[in-house]
mmCIF file of C-alpha atoms and ligand atoms in Angstrom:
data_model
loop_
_atom_site.group_PDB
_atom_site.id
_atom_site.type_symbol
_atom_site.label_atom_id
_atom_site.label_comp_id
_atom_site.label_asym_id
_atom_site.label_seq_id
_atom_site.Cartn_x
_atom_site.Cartn_y
_atom_site.Cartn_z
ATOM 1 C CA MET B 1 60.689 138.679 71.635
ATOM 2 C CA SER B 2 59.525 136.821 68.697
ATOM 3 C CA ILE B 3 55.844 136.385 69.734
ATOM 4 C CA LYS B 4 54.534 134.025 67.087
ATOM 5 C CA GLU B 5 50.473 133.763 65.944
ATOM 6 C CA ILE B 6 47.687 130.889 67.987
ATOM 7 C CA ILE B 7 46.625 128.847 64.922
ATOM 8 C CA THR B 8 42.626 128.391 66.499
ATOM 9 C CA VAL B 9 40.126 125.506 65.298
ATOM 10 C CA PRO B 10 39.201 124.976 62.342
ATOM 11 C CA ASP B 11 41.970 124.670 60.684
ATOM 12 C CA PRO B 12 43.137 121.779 59.967
ATOM 13 C CA ILE B 13 46.544 122.239 60.623
ATOM 14 C CA LEU B 14 45.353 120.963 64.102
ATOM 15 C CA LYS B 15 44.807 117.557 63.111
ATOM 16 C CA LYS B 16 48.313 116.941 61.579
ATOM 17 C CA ILE B 17 50.649 114.353 64.027
ATOM 18 C CA SER B 18 53.659 116.463 64.375
ATOM 19 C CA SER B 19 56.713 114.087 63.070
ATOM 20 C CA PRO B 20 59.574 113.517 66.136
ATOM 21 C CA ILE B 21 62.690 115.832 66.107
ATOM 22 C CA GLU B 22 66.231 113.966 65.479
ATOM 23 C CA LYS B 23 68.460 116.555 66.335
ATOM 24 C CA ILE B 24 68.069 120.050 67.966
ATOM 25 C CA ASN B 25 69.456 122.439 65.993
ATOM 26 C CA VAL B 26 69.717 126.477 65.740
ATOM 27 C CA ASN B 27 66.181 125.635 63.801
ATOM 28 C CA GLU B 28 64.770 123.612 67.178
ATOM 29 C CA LYS B 29 66.490 126.175 69.285
ATOM 30 C CA LYS B 30 64.400 129.447 67.503
ATOM 31 C CA LEU B 31 61.556 126.856 67.871
ATOM 32 C CA ILE B 32 61.810 126.617 71.613
ATOM 33 C CA LYS B 33 62.547 130.265 72.106
ATOM 34 C CA ASP B 34 58.622 131.272 70.263
ATOM 35 C CA LEU B 35 57.052 129.067 71.897
ATOM 36 C CA LYS B 36 57.993 129.836 75.507
ATOM 37 C CA ASP B 37 57.812 133.701 74.312
ATOM 38 C CA THR B 38 53.988 133.150 72.542
ATOM 39 C CA MET B 39 53.259 131.036 75.477
ATOM 40 C CA TYR B 40 53.738 133.752 78.305
ATOM 41 C CA ASP B 41 52.406 136.165 75.885
ATOM 42 C CA ALA B 42 49.417 134.608 75.812
ATOM 43 C CA ASN B 43 49.293 133.551 80.144
ATOM 44 C CA GLY B 44 49.069 129.918 79.371
ATOM 45 C CA ILE B 45 50.788 127.099 80.820
ATOM 46 C CA GLY B 46 51.225 124.774 77.705
ATOM 47 C CA LEU B 47 51.394 124.951 73.781
ATOM 48 C CA ALA B 48 52.725 122.671 71.688
ATOM 49 C CA ALA B 49 54.702 123.902 67.863
ATOM 50 C CA ILE B 50 51.623 122.308 65.932
ATOM 51 C CA GLN B 51 49.441 124.926 67.548
ATOM 52 C CA ILE B 52 51.950 127.840 65.675
ATOM 53 C CA GLY B 53 51.655 125.960 62.339
ATOM 54 C CA ILE B 54 55.154 123.600 62.603
ATOM 55 C CA PRO B 55 54.424 120.212 63.569
ATOM 56 C CA LYS B 56 57.302 118.394 65.945
ATOM 57 C CA ARG B 57 56.858 117.239 68.119
ATOM 58 C CA ILE B 58 57.957 119.509 70.628
ATOM 59 C CA VAL B 59 55.609 121.508 74.162
ATOM 60 C CA ILE B 60 56.740 123.752 76.876
ATOM 61 C CA VAL B 61 54.202 124.027 80.298
ATOM 62 C CA ASP B 62 54.751 126.076 83.433
ATOM 63 C CA VAL B 63 51.666 126.088 85.766
ATOM 64 C CA SER B 64 53.159 127.600 88.000
ATOM 65 C CA LYS B 65 50.923 131.042 89.486
ATOM 66 C CA LYS B 66 51.506 134.303 88.683
ATOM 67 C CA ASP B 67 53.581 135.272 92.566
ATOM 68 C CA GLU B 68 55.423 132.284 92.257
ATOM 69 C CA LYS B 69 58.880 131.181 90.002
ATOM 70 C CA ARG B 70 58.957 130.506 86.034
ATOM 71 C CA ASN B 71 59.080 126.614 86.431
ATOM 72 C CA LEU B 72 59.455 125.850 83.037
ATOM 73 C CA HIS B 73 58.914 121.851 81.072
ATOM 74 C CA CYS B 74 60.359 122.084 77.828
ATOM 75 C CA LEU B 75 59.358 118.268 76.286
ATOM 76 C CA ILE B 76 61.447 116.491 72.651
ATOM 77 C CA ASN B 77 59.418 113.590 72.074
ATOM 78 C CA PRO B 78 57.139 113.587 74.978
ATOM 79 C CA LYS B 79 56.427 110.217 75.486
ATOM 80 C CA ILE B 80 53.505 108.787 78.130
ATOM 81 C CA LYS B 81 55.553 105.320 79.809
ATOM 82 C CA LYS B 82 53.020 104.551 82.712
ATOM 83 C CA PHE B 83 49.130 105.923 83.708
ATOM 84 C CA SER B 84 47.955 105.948 86.738
ATOM 85 C CA ASP B 85 44.877 104.538 88.210
ATOM 86 C CA VAL B 86 43.777 106.909 89.786
ATOM 87 C CA ARG B 87 42.209 109.702 88.326
ATOM 88 C CA SER B 88 41.250 112.827 88.059
ATOM 89 C CA THR B 89 38.917 116.048 86.869
ATOM 90 C CA TYR B 90 40.292 119.620 85.166
ATOM 91 C CA GLU B 91 37.888 122.824 83.566
ATOM 92 C CA GLU B 92 40.354 122.436 80.543
ATOM 93 C CA GLY B 93 40.897 125.097 78.297
ATOM 94 C CA CYS B 94 42.926 125.891 75.013
ATOM 95 C CA LEU B 95 44.838 128.958 73.667
ATOM 96 C CA SER B 96 43.679 127.266 70.351
ATOM 97 C CA ILE B 97 40.304 126.261 70.661
ATOM 98 C CA PRO B 98 38.913 130.058 72.270
ATOM 99 C CA ASN B 99 36.518 130.850 75.152
ATOM 100 C CA THR B 100 35.930 127.001 75.988
ATOM 101 C CA PHE B 101 36.212 125.022 78.557
ATOM 102 C CA ILE B 102 35.353 121.388 78.978
ATOM 103 C CA GLN B 103 35.964 118.662 82.397
ATOM 104 C CA ILE B 104 38.006 116.471 81.214
ATOM 105 C CA GLU B 105 38.697 113.248 83.381
ATOM 106 C CA ARG B 106 42.327 111.815 83.122
ATOM 107 C CA PRO B 107 44.838 109.935 85.071
ATOM 108 C CA LYS B 108 46.185 111.783 87.553
ATOM 109 C CA GLU B 109 50.110 110.680 87.341
ATOM 110 C CA ILE B 110 52.050 109.741 84.567
ATOM 111 C CA GLU B 111 55.562 108.856 84.068
ATOM 112 C CA ILE B 112 56.765 110.909 80.644
ATOM 113 C CA GLU B 113 60.150 110.292 78.670
ATOM 114 C CA TYR B 114 61.868 113.278 76.574
ATOM 115 C CA ILE B 115 64.980 114.815 75.940
ATOM 116 C CA ASN B 116 65.641 118.548 77.782
ATOM 117 C CA GLU B 117 66.379 121.327 75.735
ATOM 118 C CA ASN B 118 70.049 119.941 75.709
ATOM 119 C CA GLY B 119 68.929 116.966 74.268
ATOM 120 C CA LYS B 120 69.555 115.166 77.273
ATOM 121 C CA LYS B 121 66.522 111.509 77.584
ATOM 122 C CA ASN B 122 64.945 111.997 81.381
ATOM 123 C CA THR B 123 62.249 110.731 82.961
ATOM 124 C CA MET B 124 59.633 113.119 85.207
ATOM 125 C CA GLN B 125 56.702 111.909 87.465
ATOM 126 C CA CYS B 126 54.097 113.475 87.896
ATOM 127 C CA SER B 127 50.319 114.979 89.540
ATOM 128 C CA GLY B 128 47.930 116.964 89.523
ATOM 129 C CA LEU B 129 47.613 119.445 86.751
ATOM 130 C CA LEU B 130 51.474 119.811 86.003
ATOM 131 C CA SER B 131 50.264 115.851 84.603
ATOM 132 C CA THR B 132 47.054 116.675 82.577
ATOM 133 C CA CYS B 133 48.792 119.873 81.100
ATOM 134 C CA ILE B 134 51.759 117.490 79.591
ATOM 135 C CA GLN B 135 48.380 114.577 79.021
ATOM 136 C CA HIS B 136 46.698 117.481 76.982
ATOM 137 C CA GLU B 137 49.875 118.817 74.705
ATOM 138 C CA VAL B 138 51.001 115.456 74.020
ATOM 139 C CA GLN B 139 47.528 115.035 72.576
ATOM 140 C CA HIS B 140 48.278 117.841 70.318
ATOM 141 C CA CYS B 141 51.835 116.309 69.100
ATOM 142 C CA ASP B 142 48.426 113.557 67.910
ATOM 143 C CA GLY B 143 46.503 116.257 66.587
ATOM 144 C CA ILE B 144 43.777 115.763 69.534
ATOM 145 C CA LEU B 145 41.953 118.133 70.907
ATOM 146 C CA ILE B 146 39.689 118.802 73.989
ATOM 147 C CA ILE B 147 36.703 119.095 71.903
ATOM 148 C CA ASP B 148 37.338 115.767 70.271
ATOM 149 C CA TYR B 149 35.701 114.450 73.955
ATOM 150 C CA LEU B 150 32.624 115.823 73.407
ATOM 151 C CA SER B 151 29.930 114.661 70.895
ATOM 152 C CA LYS B 152 29.982 115.778 67.109
ATOM 153 C CA LEU B 153 27.163 117.995 68.032
ATOM 154 C CA LYS B 154 28.736 119.865 70.865
ATOM 155 C CA LYS B 155 32.131 119.750 68.909
ATOM 156 C CA ASP B 156 30.469 121.431 65.855
ATOM 157 C CA LEU B 157 28.399 123.587 67.530
ATOM 158 C CA ILE B 158 31.453 124.989 69.368
ATOM 159 C CA ILE B 159 33.737 125.282 66.183
ATOM 160 C CA LYS B 160 30.365 126.894 64.558
ATOM 161 C CA LYS B 161 30.484 129.763 67.506
ATOM 162 C CA ILE B 162 34.612 129.757 67.123
ATOM 163 C CA SER B 163 33.728 130.220 62.881
ATOM 164 C CA LYS B 164 31.203 133.311 63.424
ATOM 165 C CA GLU B 165 34.097 135.437 66.134
ATOM 166 C CA ILE B 166 36.243 134.595 63.983
ATOM 167 C CA SER B 167 34.793 135.926 60.740
ATOM 168 C CA ASN B 168 32.864 138.645 62.936
ATOM 169 C CA ASN B 169 36.289 140.077 63.758
ATOM 170 C CA ASN B 170 37.427 139.908 60.732
ATOM 171 C CA LYS B 171 35.055 142.431 59.966
ATOM 172 C CA ILE B 172 34.776 146.550 60.341
ATOM 173 C CA ILE B 173 32.288 149.573 59.881
ATOM 174 C CA VAL B 174 33.982 152.802 58.044
HETATM 175 NI NI1 NI V 201 45.606 122.922 74.120
#
């Protein structure tokens, strides 16, 4: 098990644009394993490599319910090829933005092209929660966060609140 620390706002690394993977070697395999361990430990349904500080285009998602079998998708160099006109709305949270939920409307269905863990090119159609989750994670690879959907004022307030919570966490009285 290798659980990594999940980076939270306002760390500027989250705004970085991740680079494509050229080849899946030992480092990439280790990174995928770290992402899995970290996401499941945090009870998340998606995680991008940049959230553990690695600016590479790898995301993992698993939207299965607690009582269902795990269903992990590992998407390397994900590229969304088609977006439906029909849209859906979810209340989205993000492991990098603690205690914050934002209603976001996105295309309901997408077609995504990616390379899987074994280096094979794949295409997947998805809708609903899986589609939303993948869109959210792919945006992490481009430095886009759910708070970027808000006005600057609201965004600044959330960042301020989280920064305060983080600094309070480090204070101790002995
Ligand atoms: Ni997120």
